Coordinates of C-alpha atoms in Angstrom, one line a residue:
Chain A
X232 CA -42.7 -42.6 25.8
X233 CA -42.8 -42.1 29.6
X234 CA -44.4 -45.4 30.6
X235 CA -43.8 -49.0 29.4
X236 CA -41.3 -51.4 30.9
X237 CA -40.2 -52.4 27.5
X238 CA -39.2 -48.8 26.6
X239 CA -37.5 -48.4 30.0
X240 CA -35.4 -51.5 29.4
X241 CA -34.6 -50.3 25.8
X242 CA -33.7 -46.9 27.1
X243 CA -31.3 -48.3 29.7
X244 CA -29.7 -50.6 27.2
X245 CA -29.3 -47.8 24.6
X246 CA -27.8 -45.4 27.2
X247 CA -25.3 -48.0 28.3
X248 CA -24.3 -48.4 24.7
X249 CA -23.9 -44.7 24.2
X250 CA -21.7 -44.3 27.3
X251 CA -19.6 -47.3 26.3
X252 CA -19.2 -46.0 22.8
X253 CA -18.0 -42.6 23.9
X254 CA -15.8 -43.6 26.8
X255 CA -14.2 -46.9 25.6
X256 CA -11.8 -45.3 23.1
X257 CA -10.6 -42.8 25.7
X258 CA -10.1 -45.6 28.3
X259 CA -8.3 -47.6 25.6
X260 CA -5.9 -44.7 25.1
X261 CA -5.1 -44.3 28.8
X262 CA -4.7 -48.1 29.1
X263 CA -2.3 -48.2 26.2
X264 CA -0.3 -45.4 27.7
X265 CA 0.3 -47.6 30.8
X266 CA 1.5 -50.6 28.7
X267 CA 4.9 -51.6 27.4
X268 CA 5.1 -51.7 23.6
X269 CA 5.2 -55.5 23.8
X270 CA 1.9 -55.6 25.7
X271 CA 0.3 -53.2 23.2
X272 CA 1.0 -55.7 20.4
X273 CA -0.3 -58.6 22.5
X274 CA -4.1 -59.0 22.1
X275 CA -4.3 -61.3 25.1
X276 CA -3.2 -58.4 27.3
X277 CA -5.9 -56.0 26.1
X278 CA -7.3 -55.6 29.6
X279 CA -5.1 -57.6 31.9
X280 CA -1.6 -56.2 32.0
X281 CA 0.9 -55.0 34.5
X282 CA 0.8 -51.2 34.3
X283 CA 4.0 -49.2 33.9
X284 CA 4.7 -45.5 34.0
X285 CA 7.8 -45.8 31.7
X286 CA 6.0 -44.2 28.8
X287 CA 5.3 -41.1 30.9
X288 CA 8.9 -41.0 32.0
X289 CA 10.0 -41.1 28.3
X290 CA 7.5 -38.3 27.4
X291 CA 8.2 -36.0 30.3
X292 CA 12.0 -36.5 30.6
X293 CA 13.4 -37.3 27.2
X294 CA 10.9 -35.7 24.9
X295 CA 10.8 -32.4 26.7
X296 CA 7.1 -32.4 27.3
X297 CA 7.4 -30.3 30.4
X298 CA 8.4 -27.4 28.2
X299 CA 5.5 -28.0 25.9
X300 CA 3.0 -28.2 28.8
X301 CA 4.3 -24.8 30.0
X302 CA 4.1 -23.3 26.5
X303 CA 0.5 -24.6 26.1
X304 CA -0.5 -23.3 29.5
X305 CA 1.1 -19.9 28.9
X306 CA -0.4 -19.4 25.4
X307 CA -3.9 -20.5 26.6
X308 CA -3.7 -18.3 29.7
X309 CA -2.5 -15.2 27.9
X310 CA -4.9 -15.5 25.0
X311 CA -7.8 -16.1 27.3
X312 CA -7.1 -13.2 29.6
X313 CA -6.5 -10.8 26.6
X314 CA -9.7 -12.0 24.9
X315 CA -11.7 -11.4 28.1
X316 CA -10.2 -7.9 28.5
X317 CA -11.1 -6.9 24.9
X318 CA -14.2 -9.0 24.5
X319 CA -16.2 -8.4 27.6
X320 CA -16.5 -4.6 27.3
X321 CA -17.1 -5.0 23.6
X322 CA -19.9 -7.5 24.1
X323 CA -21.4 -5.1 26.7
X324 CA -21.5 -2.2 24.2
X325 CA -22.8 -4.4 21.4
X326 CA -25.5 -5.8 23.6
X327 CA -26.6 -2.5 25.3
X328 CA -26.4 -0.3 22.2
X329 CA -27.5 -3.1 19.8
X330 CA -24.5 -2.7 17.5
X331 CA -25.8 -5.5 15.2
X332 CA -23.4 -4.8 12.3
X333 CA -20.3 -4.7 14.5
X334 CA -21.3 -7.9 16.2
X335 CA -21.7 -9.5 12.8
X336 CA -18.2 -8.5 11.8
X337 CA -16.8 -10.1 15.0
X338 CA -18.8 -13.2 14.5
X339 CA -17.7 -13.7 10.9
X340 CA -14.5 -15.0 12.5
X341 CA -16.4 -18.2 13.3
X342 CA -17.0 -18.8 9.6
X343 CA -13.7 -17.9 8.0
X344 CA -11.4 -20.9 7.5
X345 CA -8.3 -20.6 9.7
X346 CA -6.0 -21.3 6.8
X347 CA -7.1 -18.1 5.0
X348 CA -5.9 -16.1 7.9
X349 CA -2.7 -18.1 8.3
X350 CA -1.4 -17.4 4.8
X351 CA -1.4 -13.6 5.2
X352 CA -0.3 -13.8 8.9
X353 CA 2.6 -16.0 7.9
X354 CA 3.5 -13.5 5.1
X355 CA 3.4 -10.5 7.4
X356 CA 4.8 -12.0 10.5
X357 CA 7.7 -13.7 8.8
X358 CA 8.7 -10.4 7.3
X359 CA 8.5 -8.9 10.8
X360 CA 10.6 -11.9 12.0
X361 CA 7.9 -12.7 14.6
X362 CA 7.1 -16.3 13.5
X363 CA 8.2 -18.7 16.2
X364 CA 7.6 -16.2 19.1
X365 CA 4.8 -16.2 21.7
X366 CA 3.3 -12.9 20.5
X367 CA 2.1 -14.3 17.2
X368 CA 0.9 -17.5 18.8
X369 CA -1.2 -15.7 21.4
X370 CA -2.6 -13.3 18.8
X371 CA -3.5 -16.2 16.6
X372 CA -5.3 -18.0 19.4
X373 CA -7.2 -14.8 20.2
X374 CA -8.6 -15.0 16.8
X375 CA -10.6 -18.0 17.9
X376 CA -11.2 -16.9 21.5
X377 CA -12.2 -13.3 21.1
X378 CA -15.2 -13.9 18.9
X379 CA -16.1 -16.8 21.2
X380 CA -16.0 -14.4 24.3
X381 CA -18.0 -11.7 22.4
X382 CA -20.6 -14.3 21.3
X383 CA -21.1 -15.8 24.8
X384 CA -21.0 -12.5 26.7
X385 CA -23.4 -10.8 24.3
X386 CA -26.0 -13.5 25.0
X387 CA -25.3 -13.1 28.7
X388 CA -25.6 -9.3 28.8
X389 CA -28.8 -9.5 26.7
X390 CA -30.3 -11.6 29.5
X391 CA -29.2 -9.2 32.3
X392 CA -31.8 -6.6 33.2
X393 CA -30.7 -3.0 32.9
X394 CA -32.6 -1.8 36.0
X395 CA -29.8 -2.6 38.4
X396 CA -27.3 -0.5 36.5
X397 CA -29.9 2.3 36.2
X398 CA -30.5 2.4 39.9
X399 CA -26.8 2.4 40.5
X400 CA -26.6 5.5 38.3
X401 CA -29.4 7.1 40.2
X402 CA -27.4 6.5 43.3
X403 CA -24.5 8.5 41.8
X404 CA -22.4 6.0 39.9
X405 CA -21.2 7.0 36.4
X406 CA -22.3 4.6 33.6
X407 CA -18.8 3.1 33.5
X408 CA -18.8 2.9 37.3
X409 CA -22.1 1.1 37.2
X410 CA -20.7 -1.4 34.6
X411 CA -17.7 -2.0 36.8
X412 CA -19.3 -2.3 40.2
X413 CA -22.7 -3.8 39.3
X414 CA -22.8 -5.4 35.9
X415 CA -19.3 -7.1 36.0
X416 CA -19.8 -8.8 39.4
X417 CA -23.2 -10.0 38.2
X418 CA -21.6 -11.4 35.1
X419 CA -19.2 -13.7 36.8
X420 CA -20.9 -16.9 35.6
X421 CA -20.9 -15.7 32.0
X422 CA -17.2 -14.6 32.3
X423 CA -16.4 -18.0 33.8
X424 CA -18.1 -19.8 30.9
X425 CA -16.4 -17.7 28.2
X426 CA -13.0 -18.0 29.9
X427 CA -13.1 -21.7 30.3
X428 CA -14.2 -22.3 26.7
X429 CA -11.6 -19.8 25.4
X430 CA -9.0 -21.8 27.4
X431 CA -10.1 -25.1 26.1
X432 CA -10.1 -24.0 22.5
X433 CA -6.7 -22.5 22.8
X434 CA -5.3 -25.6 24.5
X435 CA -6.7 -27.8 21.8
X436 CA -5.6 -25.6 18.9
X437 CA -3.4 -27.3 16.4
X438 CA -3.3 -25.6 13.0
X439 CA -2.1 -22.1 14.1
X440 CA 0.6 -23.5 16.3
X441 CA 1.7 -25.9 13.6
X442 CA 2.6 -23.0 11.4
X443 CA 3.4 -20.2 13.8
X444 CA 5.2 -21.9 16.7
X445 CA 9.0 -22.5 16.7
X446 CA 11.1 -25.0 18.5
X447 CA 11.0 -23.1 21.7
X448 CA 7.3 -22.1 21.6
X449 CA 5.9 -25.5 20.4
X450 CA 2.6 -26.3 22.1
X451 CA 1.4 -29.8 23.1
X452 CA -0.8 -30.6 20.1
X453 CA 2.1 -29.9 17.7
X454 CA 4.5 -31.9 19.9
X455 CA 2.2 -34.9 19.7
X456 CA 2.0 -34.5 15.9
X457 CA 5.8 -34.4 15.7
X458 CA 5.9 -37.6 17.8
X459 CA 5.0 -39.7 14.8
X460 CA 7.7 -38.2 12.6
X461 CA 10.1 -41.1 13.4
X462 CA 10.4 -44.4 11.5
X463 CA 8.4 -46.6 13.8
X464 CA 5.7 -45.3 16.0
X465 CA 6.3 -45.6 19.7
X466 CA 2.7 -46.3 20.5
X467 CA 3.1 -46.4 24.3
X468 CA 4.8 -43.0 24.2
X469 CA 2.4 -41.5 21.8
X470 CA -0.6 -42.6 23.9
X471 CA 1.1 -41.2 27.0
X472 CA 1.6 -37.9 25.2
X473 CA -2.1 -37.9 24.0
X474 CA -3.2 -38.6 27.6
X475 CA -1.1 -35.8 28.9
X476 CA -2.8 -33.3 26.6
X477 CA -6.3 -34.7 26.9
X478 CA -6.8 -35.6 30.6
X479 CA -6.2 -32.1 32.1
X480 CA -8.9 -30.6 29.8
X481 CA -11.3 -33.4 30.6
X482 CA -10.8 -32.8 34.3
X483 CA -11.5 -29.1 33.8
X484 CA -14.7 -30.0 31.8
X485 CA -15.7 -32.4 34.5
X486 CA -15.3 -29.8 37.3
X487 CA -16.9 -27.0 35.3
X488 CA -19.4 -29.1 33.4
X489 CA -22.2 -26.6 33.8
X490 CA -20.2 -23.7 32.4
X491 CA -18.8 -25.7 29.5
X492 CA -22.2 -27.0 28.4
X493 CA -23.8 -23.5 28.7
X494 CA -21.0 -22.1 26.6
X495 CA -21.1 -24.7 23.9
X496 CA -24.9 -24.4 23.5
X497 CA -24.9 -20.6 23.9
X498 CA -27.5 -19.0 21.6
X499 CA -28.5 -22.4 20.2
X500 CA -32.1 -22.3 21.3
X501 CA -32.8 -18.7 20.3
X502 CA -32.8 -19.8 16.7
Chain B
X168 CA -34.9 2.0 28.2
X169 CA -31.2 1.9 27.5
X170 CA -28.6 3.0 30.0
X171 CA -27.4 6.0 28.0
X172 CA -30.6 7.9 28.5
X173 CA -29.4 8.9 32.0
X174 CA -27.4 12.0 32.5
X175 CA -23.7 11.5 33.2
X176 CA -22.7 12.8 36.6
X177 CA -18.9 12.4 36.3
X178 CA -16.8 15.3 37.5
X179 CA -13.4 15.3 35.8
X180 CA -13.1 16.0 32.1
X181 CA -11.7 12.7 31.1
X182 CA -14.2 10.7 33.1
X183 CA -17.1 12.6 31.5
X184 CA -15.6 12.1 28.1
X185 CA -15.1 8.4 28.7
X186 CA -18.6 8.0 30.0
X187 CA -20.1 9.8 27.1
X188 CA -18.2 7.8 24.5
X189 CA -18.2 4.5 26.3
X190 CA -20.1 2.8 23.5
X191 CA -17.0 3.1 21.2
X192 CA -14.5 3.1 24.0
X193 CA -15.6 -0.4 25.0
X194 CA -16.1 -1.8 21.5
X195 CA -13.2 -0.3 19.5
X196 CA -10.3 -2.4 20.9
X197 CA -12.0 -5.6 20.0
X198 CA -13.1 -4.1 16.7
X199 CA -9.6 -3.0 15.9
X200 CA -8.3 -6.4 16.7
X201 CA -10.8 -8.0 14.4
X202 CA -10.1 -5.6 11.6
X203 CA -6.4 -5.9 11.8
X204 CA -6.3 -9.7 12.3
X205 CA -9.3 -10.8 10.3
X206 CA -10.5 -8.3 7.8
X207 CA -7.1 -7.3 6.6
X208 CA -5.9 -11.0 6.1
X209 CA -9.1 -11.8 4.2
X210 CA -8.5 -8.9 1.9
X211 CA -4.8 -9.9 1.6
X212 CA -5.8 -13.4 0.7
X213 CA -8.1 -12.1 -2.1
X214 CA -5.1 -10.0 -3.4
X215 CA -2.7 -12.9 -3.2
X216 CA -5.1 -15.1 -5.1
X217 CA -4.6 -12.8 -8.1
X218 CA -0.7 -13.1 -8.0
X219 CA 1.8 -15.8 -8.6
X220 CA 3.2 -15.6 -5.1
X221 CA 5.3 -18.7 -4.3
X222 CA 8.5 -19.8 -2.7
X223 CA 9.9 -17.4 -0.2
X224 CA 7.6 -14.9 1.5
X225 CA 10.0 -12.2 0.6
X226 CA 10.2 -13.1 -3.1
X227 CA 8.7 -10.8 -5.7
X228 CA 5.2 -11.6 -7.0
X229 CA 3.5 -10.6 -10.1
X230 CA -0.2 -9.8 -10.7
X231 CA -1.6 -12.6 -12.9
X232 CA -5.3 -11.7 -12.9
X233 CA -7.7 -14.6 -13.0
X234 CA -5.1 -17.1 -14.1
X235 CA -5.0 -18.9 -10.8
X236 CA -8.7 -19.2 -10.8
X237 CA -8.7 -20.7 -14.3
X238 CA -5.9 -23.1 -13.3
X239 CA -7.6 -24.2 -10.1
X240 CA -11.1 -24.6 -11.6
X241 CA -9.6 -26.6 -14.4
X242 CA -7.6 -28.9 -12.1
X243 CA -9.3 -32.3 -12.1
X244 CA -6.3 -34.0 -10.4
X245 CA -6.3 -32.4 -7.0
X246 CA -8.9 -29.6 -6.8
X247 CA -12.1 -31.2 -7.8
X248 CA -11.5 -34.5 -6.0
X249 CA -10.8 -32.3 -2.9
X250 CA -14.2 -30.5 -3.4
X251 CA -15.9 -33.9 -3.8
X252 CA -14.3 -35.2 -0.6
X253 CA -15.3 -32.1 1.3
X254 CA -18.9 -32.4 0.2
X255 CA -18.9 -36.2 0.9
X256 CA -17.3 -35.7 4.4
X257 CA -19.6 -32.9 5.4
X258 CA -22.7 -34.4 4.0
X259 CA -22.2 -37.8 5.6
X260 CA -21.1 -36.6 9.0
X261 CA -23.9 -34.0 9.2
X262 CA -26.6 -36.6 8.4
X263 CA -25.3 -39.2 10.8
X264 CA -24.6 -36.7 13.6
X265 CA -28.0 -35.1 13.4
X266 CA -30.0 -38.3 13.3
X267 CA -27.8 -40.0 16.0
X268 CA -27.7 -36.8 18.0
X269 CA -31.5 -36.5 17.9
X270 CA -31.9 -40.1 19.0
X271 CA -29.5 -39.7 21.9
X272 CA -31.0 -36.4 22.9
X273 CA -34.5 -38.0 23.0
X274 CA -33.1 -40.8 25.2
X275 CA -31.7 -38.2 27.6
X276 CA -34.7 -35.9 27.5
X277 CA -36.7 -37.2 30.5
X278 CA -34.9 -37.3 33.9
X279 CA -33.5 -40.6 35.1
X280 CA -31.1 -42.0 37.7
X281 CA -27.5 -41.6 36.7
X282 CA -28.3 -38.8 34.3
X283 CA -25.3 -36.8 35.6
X284 CA -22.9 -39.5 34.6
X285 CA -24.2 -39.9 31.1
X286 CA -23.9 -36.2 30.6
X287 CA -20.3 -36.3 31.7
X288 CA -19.6 -39.1 29.2
X289 CA -21.2 -37.0 26.5
X290 CA -18.9 -34.1 27.2
X291 CA -15.6 -36.0 27.2
X292 CA -15.1 -36.5 23.4
X293 CA -16.1 -32.9 22.8
X294 CA -13.4 -31.4 24.9
X295 CA -10.7 -33.9 24.0
X296 CA -7.8 -32.4 21.9
X297 CA -8.5 -33.3 18.3
X298 CA -4.9 -34.2 17.5
X299 CA -4.8 -36.6 20.5
X300 CA -8.1 -38.0 19.3
X301 CA -6.6 -38.6 15.9
X302 CA -3.6 -40.4 17.4
X303 CA -5.9 -42.5 19.7
X304 CA -7.9 -43.7 16.7
X305 CA -4.8 -44.4 14.7
X306 CA -3.9 -47.0 17.4
X307 CA -7.5 -48.4 17.5
X308 CA -7.7 -48.6 13.7
X309 CA -4.2 -50.0 13.2
X310 CA -4.8 -53.0 10.8
X311 CA -2.3 -55.2 12.7
X312 CA -2.5 -54.3 16.4
X313 CA -5.7 -52.2 16.6
X314 CA -8.7 -53.4 18.6
X315 CA -11.1 -52.3 15.9
X316 CA -10.5 -55.4 13.7
X317 CA -10.8 -57.6 16.7
X318 CA -14.2 -56.1 17.7
X319 CA -15.7 -56.4 14.2
X320 CA -14.3 -60.0 14.1
X321 CA -16.6 -60.9 17.0
X322 CA -19.5 -60.1 14.6
X323 CA -18.0 -62.1 11.8
X324 CA -17.0 -59.0 9.8
X325 CA -13.7 -59.5 7.9
X326 CA -10.7 -57.4 8.8
X327 CA -10.6 -53.9 7.3
X328 CA -7.7 -51.7 6.3
X329 CA -9.4 -48.6 8.0
X330 CA -7.1 -45.6 7.8
X331 CA -4.5 -47.5 5.8
X332 CA -6.8 -48.2 2.8
X333 CA -7.1 -45.7 0.0
X334 CA -10.8 -46.4 -0.3
X335 CA -11.6 -46.7 3.3
X336 CA -9.5 -43.8 4.9
X337 CA -12.1 -41.1 4.3
X338 CA -14.9 -43.2 5.7
X339 CA -12.8 -43.9 8.8
X340 CA -12.1 -40.3 9.4
X341 CA -15.8 -39.7 9.2
X342 CA -16.3 -42.3 12.0
X343 CA -13.8 -40.3 14.1
X344 CA -15.6 -37.0 13.4
X345 CA -18.9 -38.7 14.3
X346 CA -17.5 -40.0 17.5
X347 CA -16.1 -36.6 18.5
X348 CA -18.9 -34.3 17.4
X349 CA -22.2 -36.1 17.7
X350 CA -22.1 -35.0 21.4
X351 CA -22.1 -31.4 20.3
X352 CA -25.4 -32.0 18.4
X353 CA -26.8 -33.9 21.4
X354 CA -26.1 -30.9 23.7
X355 CA -27.7 -28.4 21.3
X356 CA -30.8 -30.5 20.7
X357 CA -31.1 -31.3 24.4
X358 CA -31.1 -27.6 25.2
X359 CA -33.8 -27.2 22.6
X360 CA -35.9 -30.1 23.9
X361 CA -35.7 -28.9 27.5
X362 CA -37.1 -25.5 26.4
X363 CA -40.2 -27.0 24.7
X364 CA -43.5 -26.5 26.4
X365 CA -45.3 -29.6 27.8
X366 CA -48.8 -28.8 26.7
X367 CA -48.8 -30.1 23.1
X368 CA -47.2 -33.3 24.3
X369 CA -49.9 -33.8 27.0
X370 CA -52.7 -33.0 24.6
X371 CA -51.4 -35.5 22.1
X372 CA -51.0 -38.1 24.8
X373 CA -54.7 -37.6 25.8
X374 CA -55.7 -37.9 22.2
X375 CA -54.0 -41.3 22.1
X376 CA -51.1 -40.5 19.8
X377 CA -48.3 -43.1 19.7
X378 CA -44.7 -42.3 20.7
X379 CA -43.7 -42.1 17.0
X380 CA -46.6 -39.9 16.1
X381 CA -45.8 -37.5 19.0
X382 CA -42.2 -37.2 17.8
X383 CA -43.1 -36.9 14.1
X384 CA -45.9 -34.4 14.3
X385 CA -45.1 -32.4 17.5
X386 CA -41.6 -32.7 18.8
X387 CA -39.8 -32.6 15.4
X388 CA -41.7 -29.6 13.9
X389 CA -41.2 -27.7 17.2
X390 CA -37.5 -28.6 17.2
X391 CA -36.8 -27.6 13.5
X392 CA -35.3 -24.2 14.4
X393 CA -32.9 -25.8 16.8
X394 CA -32.1 -28.6 14.4
X395 CA -31.2 -26.0 11.8
X396 CA -28.9 -24.2 14.3
X397 CA -27.2 -27.5 15.0
X398 CA -26.8 -28.2 11.3
X399 CA -25.4 -24.7 10.7
X400 CA -22.9 -24.8 13.6
X401 CA -21.7 -28.4 12.9
X402 CA -21.8 -27.8 9.1
X403 CA -19.4 -24.9 9.3
X404 CA -17.0 -26.8 11.4
X405 CA -17.3 -30.0 9.4
X406 CA -16.4 -28.2 6.2
X407 CA -13.3 -26.8 7.9
X408 CA -12.2 -30.1 9.5
X409 CA -8.4 -30.2 9.6
X410 CA -7.0 -31.5 12.8
X411 CA -8.1 -35.1 12.7
X412 CA -7.4 -35.4 8.9
X413 CA -3.9 -34.0 9.3
X414 CA -3.2 -36.0 12.4
X415 CA -4.3 -39.3 11.0
X416 CA -3.0 -39.0 7.4
X417 CA -0.4 -36.3 7.4
X418 CA 0.6 -34.1 4.5
X419 CA -1.6 -34.0 1.4
X420 CA -4.2 -36.2 3.1
X421 CA -2.1 -39.3 2.7
X422 CA 0.0 -40.7 -0.1
X423 CA -3.0 -41.0 -2.5
X424 CA -4.5 -37.8 -1.2
X425 CA -7.3 -40.0 0.1
X426 CA -8.5 -37.6 2.8
X427 CA -7.5 -34.4 1.2
X428 CA -10.4 -32.0 1.6
X429 CA -10.4 -28.3 0.5
X430 CA -9.0 -27.1 3.8
X431 CA -6.2 -29.7 3.9
X432 CA -5.5 -29.0 0.2
X433 CA -5.3 -25.2 0.8
X434 CA -3.1 -25.7 3.9
X435 CA -0.7 -28.0 2.0
X436 CA -0.4 -25.7 -1.0
X437 CA 0.6 -22.8 1.3
X438 CA 2.7 -24.5 4.0
X439 CA 3.9 -27.8 2.5
X440 CA 4.6 -26.4 -1.1
X441 CA 4.8 -22.6 -0.5
X442 CA 2.4 -21.9 -3.3
X443 CA 0.7 -19.0 -1.6
X444 CA -1.0 -17.6 -4.7
X445 CA -2.7 -20.9 -5.7
X446 CA -3.5 -21.6 -2.0
X447 CA -5.2 -18.2 -1.7
X448 CA -7.3 -18.9 -4.8
X449 CA -8.5 -22.2 -3.3
X450 CA -9.2 -20.5 0.0
X451 CA -11.4 -17.8 -1.7
X452 CA -13.3 -20.4 -3.5
X453 CA -13.7 -22.4 -0.3
X454 CA -14.8 -19.3 1.5
X455 CA -17.5 -18.7 -1.1
X456 CA -18.7 -22.3 -0.8
X457 CA -19.1 -21.9 3.0
X458 CA -20.9 -18.6 2.7
X459 CA -23.1 -20.0 -0.1
X460 CA -24.1 -23.0 1.9
X461 CA -24.8 -21.0 5.0
X462 CA -26.9 -18.6 3.0
X463 CA -28.9 -21.4 1.4
X464 CA -29.6 -22.9 4.9
X465 CA -30.6 -19.7 6.6
X466 CA -32.8 -18.4 3.7
X467 CA -34.6 -21.8 3.6
X468 CA -35.2 -21.4 7.3
X469 CA -36.7 -17.9 6.8
X470 CA -38.9 -19.3 4.0
X471 CA -40.3 -22.0 6.1
X472 CA -41.0 -20.2 9.4

């Protein structure tokens, strides 16, 4: 496997194919967002076309996307911060005091289909007249991000030796003081991982916002879905909208690659 | 030794109380959230599944016992086809994603020049917003203006209806799922491969084992626990696939319900037709299917290792 010129050539070829297969559709999307609708229909202009930013103008100015971007940012930010505030101490307790059953309850959330929560939420929240507001949206996104934070942070705290906390307590810190001054600063990479993933999952969330958001609180994925409601699809505009939602998250993933990968594969090798 | 074995040296009453009870003080807010937003809704769904709740959420509902369950289980028009589509979708994407994911993970296993860039490429589909991904493939698979038909044309394959064909729509959504989520399997398996010890490989190499033999008799058995984790994680998500199906085919999984899986069906019953009772019944059955398949997978794992 390690030697052989033939294998090396095969490997290079296969890897090139993999990269092309993964990236070409995304490049195609961005390219289409820079074309006029006439050029999108013209196969001869697949790659050679004169780029235009008109689609982005349509999306940002006429279709009100600036509001949706702010909504998405706000919901993702609020749900991430709240999930970290609740999830990090909980994960600490569950890891240090081995609260297996409690952890299991929180992790069940990964298994339950979102729709089965949406039905009762919708019932209760519409009776409270909360549907369409930010509160419900943030709460619903926390349903995804809180278990994620607990899951990632439990793994992180499990791997963090207790000796440092103990020596801090010998030096006069209370247990909570030791958690705050010693464990938390040491956990920054774990918290970054959990936070970035929680943000990405909230930003990408579609189903909860589809039901629970209103005209004023609509997030980007729902706005994109609504884009196709009209008679003929404005492909250029649609691709510009899709690019607006996808590219920021891809840039974050690019910059924080290490954290994103470790979060996505958290606990995978423990079996 | 756990941290709580040390004496608490706090001075004020509250501080001492907080330190003594930190286990629950730390855990209870998150637990309360989970109970209120997750446990209660699940119980409520179970209750609704036994009522005739429909129409307005403020309308009166009556307890109908197991009637919904009898109706749903006897429904061969929408329910059973949705079950079959869910099984088909999950089975096919899992098989392809695990085999393809393993192949790509093996390609990436040993260091090479440009590795960093390949890893970036692998991450991109994973983090892309599923709804946007659905829209992107809608353009690519468009029968008239899409590039997909042109590309297969180069290989002499006749034009396909892709998402627009009643028979081909489900298969096309599988392709989209495979594009987006094979990278997830690659990442998990790669994490597993990197943590394998080198000795068995070296020993086999000295014994003259071929590449295939080393994979079949050493790497694969050692990797089985990680493979099962990948199958579990991907399987749960594949069963629950919603975003790309709804983004590409809309309500009811298209005009012929061609991509209507259980999740899409349950969503449609509740939010497109306001039949909350029936929807809850489908959800409870769906939930049992998920738990059942997870249990089958994990118990098999325990039996084998």
